[in-house]
PDB file of C-alpha atoms in Angstrom:
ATOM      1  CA  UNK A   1      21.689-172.102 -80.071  1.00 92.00           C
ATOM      2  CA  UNK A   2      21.494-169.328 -82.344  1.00 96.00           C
ATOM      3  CA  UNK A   3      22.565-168.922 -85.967  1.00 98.00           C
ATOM      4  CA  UNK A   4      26.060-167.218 -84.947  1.00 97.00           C
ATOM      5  CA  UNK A   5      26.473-169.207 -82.368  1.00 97.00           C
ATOM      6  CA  UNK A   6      26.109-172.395 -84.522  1.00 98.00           C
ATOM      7  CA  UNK A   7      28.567-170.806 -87.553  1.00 98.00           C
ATOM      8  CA  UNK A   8      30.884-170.101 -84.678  1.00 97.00           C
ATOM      9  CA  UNK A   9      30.948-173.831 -83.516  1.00 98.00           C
ATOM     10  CA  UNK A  10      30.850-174.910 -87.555  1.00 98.00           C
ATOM     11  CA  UNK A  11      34.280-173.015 -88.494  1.00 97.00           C
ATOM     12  CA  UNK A  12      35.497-174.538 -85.213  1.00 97.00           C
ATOM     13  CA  UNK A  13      35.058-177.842 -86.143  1.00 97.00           C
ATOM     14  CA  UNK A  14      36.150-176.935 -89.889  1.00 97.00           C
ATOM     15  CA  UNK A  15      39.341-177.023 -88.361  1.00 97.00           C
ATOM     16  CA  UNK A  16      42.206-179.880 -88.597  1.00 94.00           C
ATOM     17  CA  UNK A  17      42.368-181.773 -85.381  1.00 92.00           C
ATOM     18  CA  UNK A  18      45.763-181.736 -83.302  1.00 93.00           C
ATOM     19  CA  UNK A  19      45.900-186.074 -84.657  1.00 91.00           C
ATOM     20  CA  UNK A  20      45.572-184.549 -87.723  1.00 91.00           C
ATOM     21  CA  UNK A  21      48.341-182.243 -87.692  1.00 92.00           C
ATOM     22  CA  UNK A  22      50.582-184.458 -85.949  1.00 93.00           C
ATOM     23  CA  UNK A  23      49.903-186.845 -89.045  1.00 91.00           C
ATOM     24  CA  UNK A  24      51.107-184.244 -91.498  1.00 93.00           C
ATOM     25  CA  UNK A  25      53.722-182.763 -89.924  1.00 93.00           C
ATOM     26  CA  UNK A  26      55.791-186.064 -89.136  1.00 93.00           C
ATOM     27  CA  UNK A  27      54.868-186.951 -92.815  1.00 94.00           C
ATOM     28  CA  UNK A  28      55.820-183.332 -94.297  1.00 95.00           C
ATOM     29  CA  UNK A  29      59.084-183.940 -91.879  1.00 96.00           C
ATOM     30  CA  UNK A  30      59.591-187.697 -93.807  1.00 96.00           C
ATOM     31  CA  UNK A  31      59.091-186.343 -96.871  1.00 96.00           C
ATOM     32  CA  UNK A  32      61.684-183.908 -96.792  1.00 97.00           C
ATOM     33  CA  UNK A  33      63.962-185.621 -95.044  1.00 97.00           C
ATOM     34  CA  UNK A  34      63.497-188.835 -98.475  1.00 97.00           C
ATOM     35  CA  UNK A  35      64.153-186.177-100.500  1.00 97.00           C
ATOM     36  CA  UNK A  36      67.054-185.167 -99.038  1.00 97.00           C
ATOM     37  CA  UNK A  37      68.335-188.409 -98.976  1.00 97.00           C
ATOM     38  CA  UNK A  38      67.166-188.843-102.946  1.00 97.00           C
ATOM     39  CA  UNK A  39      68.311-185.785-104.543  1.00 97.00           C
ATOM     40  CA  UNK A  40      70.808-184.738-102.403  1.00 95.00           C
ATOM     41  CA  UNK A  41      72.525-181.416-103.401  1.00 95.00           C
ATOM     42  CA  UNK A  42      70.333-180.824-106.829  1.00 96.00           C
ATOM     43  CA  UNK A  43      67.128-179.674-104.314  1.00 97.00           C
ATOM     44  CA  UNK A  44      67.787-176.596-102.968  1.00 96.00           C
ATOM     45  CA  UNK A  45      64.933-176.033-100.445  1.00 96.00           C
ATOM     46  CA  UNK A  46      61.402-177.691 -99.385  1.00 97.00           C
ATOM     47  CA  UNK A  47      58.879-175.700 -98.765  1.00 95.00           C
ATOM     48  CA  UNK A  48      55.371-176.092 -97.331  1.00 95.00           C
ATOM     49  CA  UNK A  49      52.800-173.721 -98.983  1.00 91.00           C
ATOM     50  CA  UNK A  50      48.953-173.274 -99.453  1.00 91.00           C
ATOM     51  CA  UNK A  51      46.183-173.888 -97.703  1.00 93.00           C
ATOM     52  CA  UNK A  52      47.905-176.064 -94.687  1.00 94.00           C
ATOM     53  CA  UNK A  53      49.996-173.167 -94.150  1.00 94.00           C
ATOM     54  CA  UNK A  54      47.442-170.185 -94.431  1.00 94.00           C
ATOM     55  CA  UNK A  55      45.271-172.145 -91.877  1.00 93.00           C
ATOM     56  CA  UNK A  56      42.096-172.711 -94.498  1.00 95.00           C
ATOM     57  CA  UNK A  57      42.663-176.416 -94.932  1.00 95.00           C
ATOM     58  CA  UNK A  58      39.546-178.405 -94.110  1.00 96.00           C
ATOM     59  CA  UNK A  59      39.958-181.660 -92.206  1.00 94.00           C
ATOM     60  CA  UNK A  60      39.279-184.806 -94.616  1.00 91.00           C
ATOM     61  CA  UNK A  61      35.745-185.032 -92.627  1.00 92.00           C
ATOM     62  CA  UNK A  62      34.673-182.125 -94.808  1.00 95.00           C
ATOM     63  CA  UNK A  63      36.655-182.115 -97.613  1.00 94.00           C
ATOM     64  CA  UNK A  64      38.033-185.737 -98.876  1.00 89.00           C
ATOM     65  CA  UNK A  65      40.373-184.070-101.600  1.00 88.00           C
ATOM     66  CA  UNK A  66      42.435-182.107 -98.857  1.00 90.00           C
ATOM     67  CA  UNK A  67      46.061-181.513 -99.632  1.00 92.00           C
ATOM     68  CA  UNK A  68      49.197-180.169 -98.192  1.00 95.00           C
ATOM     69  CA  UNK A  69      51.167-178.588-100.906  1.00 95.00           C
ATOM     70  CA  UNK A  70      55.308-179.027-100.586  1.00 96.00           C
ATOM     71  CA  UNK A  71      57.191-176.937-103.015  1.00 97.00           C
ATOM     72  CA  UNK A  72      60.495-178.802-104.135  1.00 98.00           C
ATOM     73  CA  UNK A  73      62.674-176.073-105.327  1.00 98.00           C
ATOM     74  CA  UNK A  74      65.817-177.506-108.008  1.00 97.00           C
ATOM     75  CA  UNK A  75      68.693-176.325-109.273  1.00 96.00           C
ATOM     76  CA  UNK A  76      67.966-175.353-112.804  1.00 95.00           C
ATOM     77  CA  UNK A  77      71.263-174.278-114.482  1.00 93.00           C
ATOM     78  CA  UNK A  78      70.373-175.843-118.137  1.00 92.00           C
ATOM     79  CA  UNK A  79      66.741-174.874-118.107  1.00 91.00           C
ATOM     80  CA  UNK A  80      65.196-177.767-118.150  1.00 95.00           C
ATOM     81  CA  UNK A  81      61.084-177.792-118.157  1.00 94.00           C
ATOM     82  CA  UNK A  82      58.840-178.585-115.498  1.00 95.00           C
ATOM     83  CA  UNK A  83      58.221-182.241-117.218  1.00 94.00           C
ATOM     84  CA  UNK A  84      61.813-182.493-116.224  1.00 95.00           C
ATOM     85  CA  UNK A  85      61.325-182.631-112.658  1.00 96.00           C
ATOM     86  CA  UNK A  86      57.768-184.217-112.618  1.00 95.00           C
ATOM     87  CA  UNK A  87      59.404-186.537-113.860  1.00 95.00           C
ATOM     88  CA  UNK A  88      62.082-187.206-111.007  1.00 97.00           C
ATOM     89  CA  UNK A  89      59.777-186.419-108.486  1.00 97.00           C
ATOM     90  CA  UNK A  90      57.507-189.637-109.756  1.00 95.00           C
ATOM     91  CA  UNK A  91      60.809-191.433-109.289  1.00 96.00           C
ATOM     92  CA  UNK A  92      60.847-190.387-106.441  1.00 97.00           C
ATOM     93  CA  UNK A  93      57.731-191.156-104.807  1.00 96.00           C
ATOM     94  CA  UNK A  94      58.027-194.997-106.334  1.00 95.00           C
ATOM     95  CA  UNK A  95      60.870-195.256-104.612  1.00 95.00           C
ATOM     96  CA  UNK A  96      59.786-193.876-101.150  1.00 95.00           C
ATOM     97  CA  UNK A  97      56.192-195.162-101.483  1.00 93.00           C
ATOM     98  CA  UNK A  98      55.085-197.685-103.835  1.00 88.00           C
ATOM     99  CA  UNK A  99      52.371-199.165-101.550  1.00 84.00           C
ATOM    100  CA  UNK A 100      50.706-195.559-101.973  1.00 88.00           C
ATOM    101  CA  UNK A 101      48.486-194.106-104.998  1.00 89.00           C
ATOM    102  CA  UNK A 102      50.927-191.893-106.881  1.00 92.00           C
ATOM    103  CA  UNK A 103      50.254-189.888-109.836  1.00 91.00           C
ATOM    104  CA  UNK A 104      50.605-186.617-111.977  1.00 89.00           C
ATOM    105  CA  UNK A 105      48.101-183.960-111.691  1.00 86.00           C
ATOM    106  CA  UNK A 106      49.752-181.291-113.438  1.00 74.00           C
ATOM    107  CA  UNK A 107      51.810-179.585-112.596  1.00 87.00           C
ATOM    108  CA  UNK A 108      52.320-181.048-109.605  1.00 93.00           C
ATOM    109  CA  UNK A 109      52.804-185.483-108.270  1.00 95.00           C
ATOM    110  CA  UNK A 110      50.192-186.267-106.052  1.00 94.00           C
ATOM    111  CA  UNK A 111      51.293-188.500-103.293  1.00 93.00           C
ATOM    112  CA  UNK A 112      48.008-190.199-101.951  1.00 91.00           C
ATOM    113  CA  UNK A 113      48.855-190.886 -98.054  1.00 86.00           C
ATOM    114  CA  UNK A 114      45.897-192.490 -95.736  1.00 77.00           C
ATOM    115  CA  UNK A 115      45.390-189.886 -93.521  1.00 71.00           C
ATOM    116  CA  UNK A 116      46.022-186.749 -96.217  1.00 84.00           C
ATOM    117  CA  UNK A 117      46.997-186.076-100.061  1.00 91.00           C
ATOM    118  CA  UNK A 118      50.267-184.310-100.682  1.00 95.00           C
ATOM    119  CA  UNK A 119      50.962-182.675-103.799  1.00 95.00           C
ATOM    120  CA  UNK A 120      54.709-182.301-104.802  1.00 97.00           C
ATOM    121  CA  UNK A 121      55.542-179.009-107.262  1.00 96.00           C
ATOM    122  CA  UNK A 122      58.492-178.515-108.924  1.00 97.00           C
ATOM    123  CA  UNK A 123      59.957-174.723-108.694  1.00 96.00           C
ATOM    124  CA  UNK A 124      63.336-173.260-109.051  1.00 96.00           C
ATOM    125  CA  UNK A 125      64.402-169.651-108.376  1.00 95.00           C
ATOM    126  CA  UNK A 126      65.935-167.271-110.382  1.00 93.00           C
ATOM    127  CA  UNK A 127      67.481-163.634-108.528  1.00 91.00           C
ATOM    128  CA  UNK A 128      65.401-164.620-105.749  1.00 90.00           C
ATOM    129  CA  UNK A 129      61.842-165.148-107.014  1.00 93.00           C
ATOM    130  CA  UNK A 130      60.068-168.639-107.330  1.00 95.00           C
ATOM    131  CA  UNK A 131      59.003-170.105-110.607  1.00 95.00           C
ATOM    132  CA  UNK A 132      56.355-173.353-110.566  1.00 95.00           C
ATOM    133  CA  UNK A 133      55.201-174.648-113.557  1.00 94.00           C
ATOM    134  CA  UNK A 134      52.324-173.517-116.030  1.00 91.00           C
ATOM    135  CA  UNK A 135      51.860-176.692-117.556  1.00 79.00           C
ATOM    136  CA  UNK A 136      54.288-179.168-118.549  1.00 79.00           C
ATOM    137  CA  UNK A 137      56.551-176.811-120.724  1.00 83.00           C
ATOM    138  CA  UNK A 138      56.435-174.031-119.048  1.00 92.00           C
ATOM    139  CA  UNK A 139      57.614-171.722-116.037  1.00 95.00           C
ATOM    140  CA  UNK A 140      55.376-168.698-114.349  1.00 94.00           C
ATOM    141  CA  UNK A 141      56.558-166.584-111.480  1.00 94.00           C
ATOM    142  CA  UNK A 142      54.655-166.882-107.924  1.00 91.00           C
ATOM    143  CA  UNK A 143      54.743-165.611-104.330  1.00 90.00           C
ATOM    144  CA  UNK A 144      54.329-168.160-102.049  1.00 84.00           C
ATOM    145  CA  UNK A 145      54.779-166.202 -99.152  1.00 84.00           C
ATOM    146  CA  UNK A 146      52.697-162.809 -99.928  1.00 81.00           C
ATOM    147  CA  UNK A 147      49.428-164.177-100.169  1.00 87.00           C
ATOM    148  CA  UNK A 148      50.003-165.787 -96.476  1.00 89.00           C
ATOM    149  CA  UNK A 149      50.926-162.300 -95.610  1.00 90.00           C
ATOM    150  CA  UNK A 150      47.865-160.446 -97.517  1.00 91.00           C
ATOM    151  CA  UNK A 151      45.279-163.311 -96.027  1.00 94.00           C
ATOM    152  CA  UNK A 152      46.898-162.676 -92.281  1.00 94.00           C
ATOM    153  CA  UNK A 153      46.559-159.903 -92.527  1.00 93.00           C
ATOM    154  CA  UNK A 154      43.164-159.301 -93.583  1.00 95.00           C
ATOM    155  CA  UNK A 155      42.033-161.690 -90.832  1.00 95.00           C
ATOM    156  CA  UNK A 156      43.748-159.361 -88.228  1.00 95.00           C
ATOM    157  CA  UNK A 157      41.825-156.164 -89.698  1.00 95.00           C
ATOM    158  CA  UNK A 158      38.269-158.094 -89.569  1.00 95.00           C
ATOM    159  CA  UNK A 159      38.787-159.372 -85.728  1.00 93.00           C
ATOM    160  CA  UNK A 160      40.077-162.809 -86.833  1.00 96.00           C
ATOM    161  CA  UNK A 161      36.558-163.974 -88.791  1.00 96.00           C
ATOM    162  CA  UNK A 162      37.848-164.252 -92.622  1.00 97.00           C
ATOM    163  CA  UNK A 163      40.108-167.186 -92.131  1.00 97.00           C
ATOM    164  CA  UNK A 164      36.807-169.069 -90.366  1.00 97.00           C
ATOM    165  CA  UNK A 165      34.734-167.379 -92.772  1.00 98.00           C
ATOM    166  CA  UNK A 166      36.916-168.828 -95.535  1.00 98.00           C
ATOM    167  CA  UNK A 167      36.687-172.542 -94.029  1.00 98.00           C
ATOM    168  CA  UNK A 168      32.983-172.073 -94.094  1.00 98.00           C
ATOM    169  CA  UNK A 169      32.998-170.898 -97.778  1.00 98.00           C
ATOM    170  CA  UNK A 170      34.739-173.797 -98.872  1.00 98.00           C
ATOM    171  CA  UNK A 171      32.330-175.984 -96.659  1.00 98.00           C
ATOM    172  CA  UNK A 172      29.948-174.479 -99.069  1.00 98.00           C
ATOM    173  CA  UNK A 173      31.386-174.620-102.135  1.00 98.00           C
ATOM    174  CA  UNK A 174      32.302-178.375-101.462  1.00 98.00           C
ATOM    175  CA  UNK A 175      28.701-179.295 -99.935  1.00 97.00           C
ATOM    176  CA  UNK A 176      26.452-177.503-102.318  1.00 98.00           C
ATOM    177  CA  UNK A 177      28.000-175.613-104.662  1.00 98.00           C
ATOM    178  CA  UNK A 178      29.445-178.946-106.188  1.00 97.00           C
ATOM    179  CA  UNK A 179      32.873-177.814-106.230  1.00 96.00           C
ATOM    180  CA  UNK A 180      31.765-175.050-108.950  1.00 97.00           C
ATOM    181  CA  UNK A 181      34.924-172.386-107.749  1.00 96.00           C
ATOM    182  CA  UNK A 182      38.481-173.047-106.498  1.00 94.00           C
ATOM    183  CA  UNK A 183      39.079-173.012-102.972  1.00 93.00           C
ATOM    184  CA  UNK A 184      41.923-170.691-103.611  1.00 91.00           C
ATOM    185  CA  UNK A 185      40.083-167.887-105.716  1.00 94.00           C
ATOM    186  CA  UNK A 186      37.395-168.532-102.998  1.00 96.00           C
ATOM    187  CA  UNK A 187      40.793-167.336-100.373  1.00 95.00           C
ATOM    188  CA  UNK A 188      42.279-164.774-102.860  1.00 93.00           C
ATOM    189  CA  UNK A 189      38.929-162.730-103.602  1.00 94.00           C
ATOM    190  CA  UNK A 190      38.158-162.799 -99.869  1.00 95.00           C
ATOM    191  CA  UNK A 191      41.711-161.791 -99.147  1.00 93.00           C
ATOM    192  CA  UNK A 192      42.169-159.012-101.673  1.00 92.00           C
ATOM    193  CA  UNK A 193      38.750-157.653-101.151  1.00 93.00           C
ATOM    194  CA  UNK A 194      38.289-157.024 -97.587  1.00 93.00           C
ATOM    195  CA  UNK A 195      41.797-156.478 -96.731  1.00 89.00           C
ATOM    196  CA  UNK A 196      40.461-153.667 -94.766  1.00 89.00           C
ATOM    197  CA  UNK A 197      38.000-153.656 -91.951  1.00 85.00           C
ATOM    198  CA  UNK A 198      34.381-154.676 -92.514  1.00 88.00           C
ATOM    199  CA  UNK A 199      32.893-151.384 -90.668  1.00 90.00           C
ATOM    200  CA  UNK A 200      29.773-152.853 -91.882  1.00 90.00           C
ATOM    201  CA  UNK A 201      30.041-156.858 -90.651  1.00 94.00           C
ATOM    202  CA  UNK A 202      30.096-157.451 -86.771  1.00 94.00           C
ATOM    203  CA  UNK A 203      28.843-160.966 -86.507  1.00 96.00           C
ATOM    204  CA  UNK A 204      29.911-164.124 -88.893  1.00 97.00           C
ATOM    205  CA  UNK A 205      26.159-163.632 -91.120  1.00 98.00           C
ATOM    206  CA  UNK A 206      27.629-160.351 -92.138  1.00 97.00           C
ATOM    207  CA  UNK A 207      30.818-161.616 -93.134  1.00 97.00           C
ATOM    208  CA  UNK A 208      29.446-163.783 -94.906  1.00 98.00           C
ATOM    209  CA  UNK A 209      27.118-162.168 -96.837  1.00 97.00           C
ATOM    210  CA  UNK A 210      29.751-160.069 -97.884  1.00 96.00           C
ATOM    211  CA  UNK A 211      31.877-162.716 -98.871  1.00 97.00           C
ATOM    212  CA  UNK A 212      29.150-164.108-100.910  1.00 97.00           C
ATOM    213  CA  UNK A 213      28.089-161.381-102.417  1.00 96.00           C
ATOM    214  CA  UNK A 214      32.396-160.693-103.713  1.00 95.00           C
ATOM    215  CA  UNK A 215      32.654-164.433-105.180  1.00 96.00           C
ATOM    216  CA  UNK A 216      28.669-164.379-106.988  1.00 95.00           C
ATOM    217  CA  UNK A 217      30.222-163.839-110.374  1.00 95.00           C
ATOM    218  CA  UNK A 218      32.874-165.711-110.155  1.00 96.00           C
ATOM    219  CA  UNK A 219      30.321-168.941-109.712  1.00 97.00           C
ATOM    220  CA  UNK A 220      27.192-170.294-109.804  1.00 97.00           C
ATOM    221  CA  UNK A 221      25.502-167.098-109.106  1.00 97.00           C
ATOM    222  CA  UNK A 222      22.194-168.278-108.468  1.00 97.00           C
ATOM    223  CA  UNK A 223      23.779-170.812-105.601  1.00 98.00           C
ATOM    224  CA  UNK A 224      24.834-167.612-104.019  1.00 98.00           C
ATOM    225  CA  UNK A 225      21.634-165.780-104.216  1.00 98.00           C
ATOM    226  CA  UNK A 226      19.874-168.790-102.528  1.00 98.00           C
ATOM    227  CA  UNK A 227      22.795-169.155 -99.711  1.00 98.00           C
ATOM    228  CA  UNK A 228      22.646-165.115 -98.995  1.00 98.00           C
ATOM    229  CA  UNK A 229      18.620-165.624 -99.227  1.00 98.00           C
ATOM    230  CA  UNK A 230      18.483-168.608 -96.557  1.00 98.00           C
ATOM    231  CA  UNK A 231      21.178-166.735 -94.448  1.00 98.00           C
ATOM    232  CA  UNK A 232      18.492-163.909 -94.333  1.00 98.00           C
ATOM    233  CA  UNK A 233      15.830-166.114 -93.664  1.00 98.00           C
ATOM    234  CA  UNK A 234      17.387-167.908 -90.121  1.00 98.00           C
ATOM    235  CA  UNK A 235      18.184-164.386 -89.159  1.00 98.00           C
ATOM    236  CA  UNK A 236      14.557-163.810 -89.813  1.00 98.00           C
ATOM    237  CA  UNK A 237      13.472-166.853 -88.281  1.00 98.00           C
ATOM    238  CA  UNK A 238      15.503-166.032 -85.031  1.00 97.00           C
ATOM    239  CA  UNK A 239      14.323-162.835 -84.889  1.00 96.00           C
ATOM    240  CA  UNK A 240      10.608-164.106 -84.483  1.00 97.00           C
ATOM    241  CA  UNK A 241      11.985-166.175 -81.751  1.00 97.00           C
ATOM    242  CA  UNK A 242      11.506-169.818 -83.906  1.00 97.00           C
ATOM    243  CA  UNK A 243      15.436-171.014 -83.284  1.00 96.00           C
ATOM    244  CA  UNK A 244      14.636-174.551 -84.120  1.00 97.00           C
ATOM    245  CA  UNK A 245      13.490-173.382 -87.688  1.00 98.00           C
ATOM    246  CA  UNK A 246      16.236-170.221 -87.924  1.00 98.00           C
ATOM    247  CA  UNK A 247      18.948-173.456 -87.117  1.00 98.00           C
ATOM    248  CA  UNK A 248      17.546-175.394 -89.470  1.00 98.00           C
ATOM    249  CA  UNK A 249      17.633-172.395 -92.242  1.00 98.00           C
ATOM    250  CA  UNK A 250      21.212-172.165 -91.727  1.00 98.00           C
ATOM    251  CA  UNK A 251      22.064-175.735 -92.164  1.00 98.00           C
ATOM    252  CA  UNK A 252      20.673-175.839 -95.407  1.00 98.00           C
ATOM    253  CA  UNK A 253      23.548-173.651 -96.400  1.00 98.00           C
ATOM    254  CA  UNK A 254      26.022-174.818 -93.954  1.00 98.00           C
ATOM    255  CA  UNK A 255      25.445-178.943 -92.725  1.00 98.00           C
ATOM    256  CA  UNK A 256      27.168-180.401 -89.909  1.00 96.00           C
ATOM    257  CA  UNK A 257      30.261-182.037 -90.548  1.00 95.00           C
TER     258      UNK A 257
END
């Protein structure tokens, strides 16, 4: 096998499993359908965002802190702070499931199912743009929806290998980079910086070299130079025609899952 080959088969299996999905999308469906039931006219929409959506999730094989993010947008007429509607939403999840590990992690309530995490965040809208919290007292402005669109579309200019090269980034950063930079900066750099074709990258080593060498500052830099370093040195490897050792170069930056 060689050292594309085995990324290839890697960001495959970085993938969530069609059990897997089936699992979150009757509980996303349950969820929404409880809070329906709970708040009744005061939620105005629920809406699934983040990594689940975008495709970059990891499966809980490689990443035991995956979660599928549900925005709960409320009516807000008085102004009321996030802390507000954390507040009811923990109310909510006691009610709905009190045999499950529930807590706040601002700004959001995680709701800690066995198969997946799912974090609730408050929003409301004002003239048509979201607002989640920044804190506990405070509102900031997002875009749920235009990062999907900038990260789609940067996969479709680089022949479909950032969102794999993305789930193999955060296979990194999770397996020895010690969790050192958040899996979405890890998406947005990525995203913003080669929304335009890679006339350079061809195969997934070149992608990911480049990727690499975008998020070096924004970590542990050194852990970068050693993964670009080792990445160099299976290519090597394979290119004396040792695949045993080039396979084993790669896995030191990449393991099996």
């Amino acid at each position: 096998m060689s050292v594309n080959s085995y990324l290839t088969d890697l960001a495959s299996a970085l993938v969530l499993s069609s059990t897997e999905k089936d699992h979150i999308s009757t509980s996303v469906e349950t969820i929404k359908t409880r809070l329906s039931l709970y708040f009744s006219t005061e939620v105005e929409e629920k809406k699934v965002f983040g990594s689940y959506v975008r495709g970059t999730i990891l499966p809980r094989k490689a990443d035991d802190k995956s979660d599928v993010d549900i925005m709960v947008v409320f009516k807000n007429p008085d102004g009321y702070k996030p802390q507000t509607f954390l507040n009811r939403l923990l109310k909510f999840a006691e009610k709905y499931y009190s045999s499950s590990e529930i807590y706040q992690s601002s700004p959001t309530i995680v709701l800690e199912l066995n198969h997946i995490k799912f974090e609730l965040t408050p929003a409301y809208v004002q003239y048509g743009m979201y607002y989640i919290p920044n804190g506990q007292s405070n509102w900031m402005y997002t875009d749920p929806d235009g990062f999907y669109s900038t990260l789609t579309q940067c996969n479709s200019n680089n022949s479909y290998k950032i969102k794999p090269v993305v789930r193999l980034l955060k296979h990194w950063n999770i397996a020895k980079n010690n969790r050192n930079m958040s899996s979405f900066l890890i998406e947005k750099k990525i995203a913003e910086e080669m929304t335009y074709a890679c006339i350079s990258c061809t195969s997934y080593t070149d992608y990911l070299k480049k990727a690499f060498n975008l998020i070096k500052y924004d970590t542990n830099t050194d852990r970068v130079n050693l993964a670009i370093s080792r990445i160099d040195s299976a290519l090597a490897y394979e290119g004396d025609d040792m695949p045993y050792s080039a396979l084993a170069e790669i896995k030191k930056v990449f393991p099996e899952v």
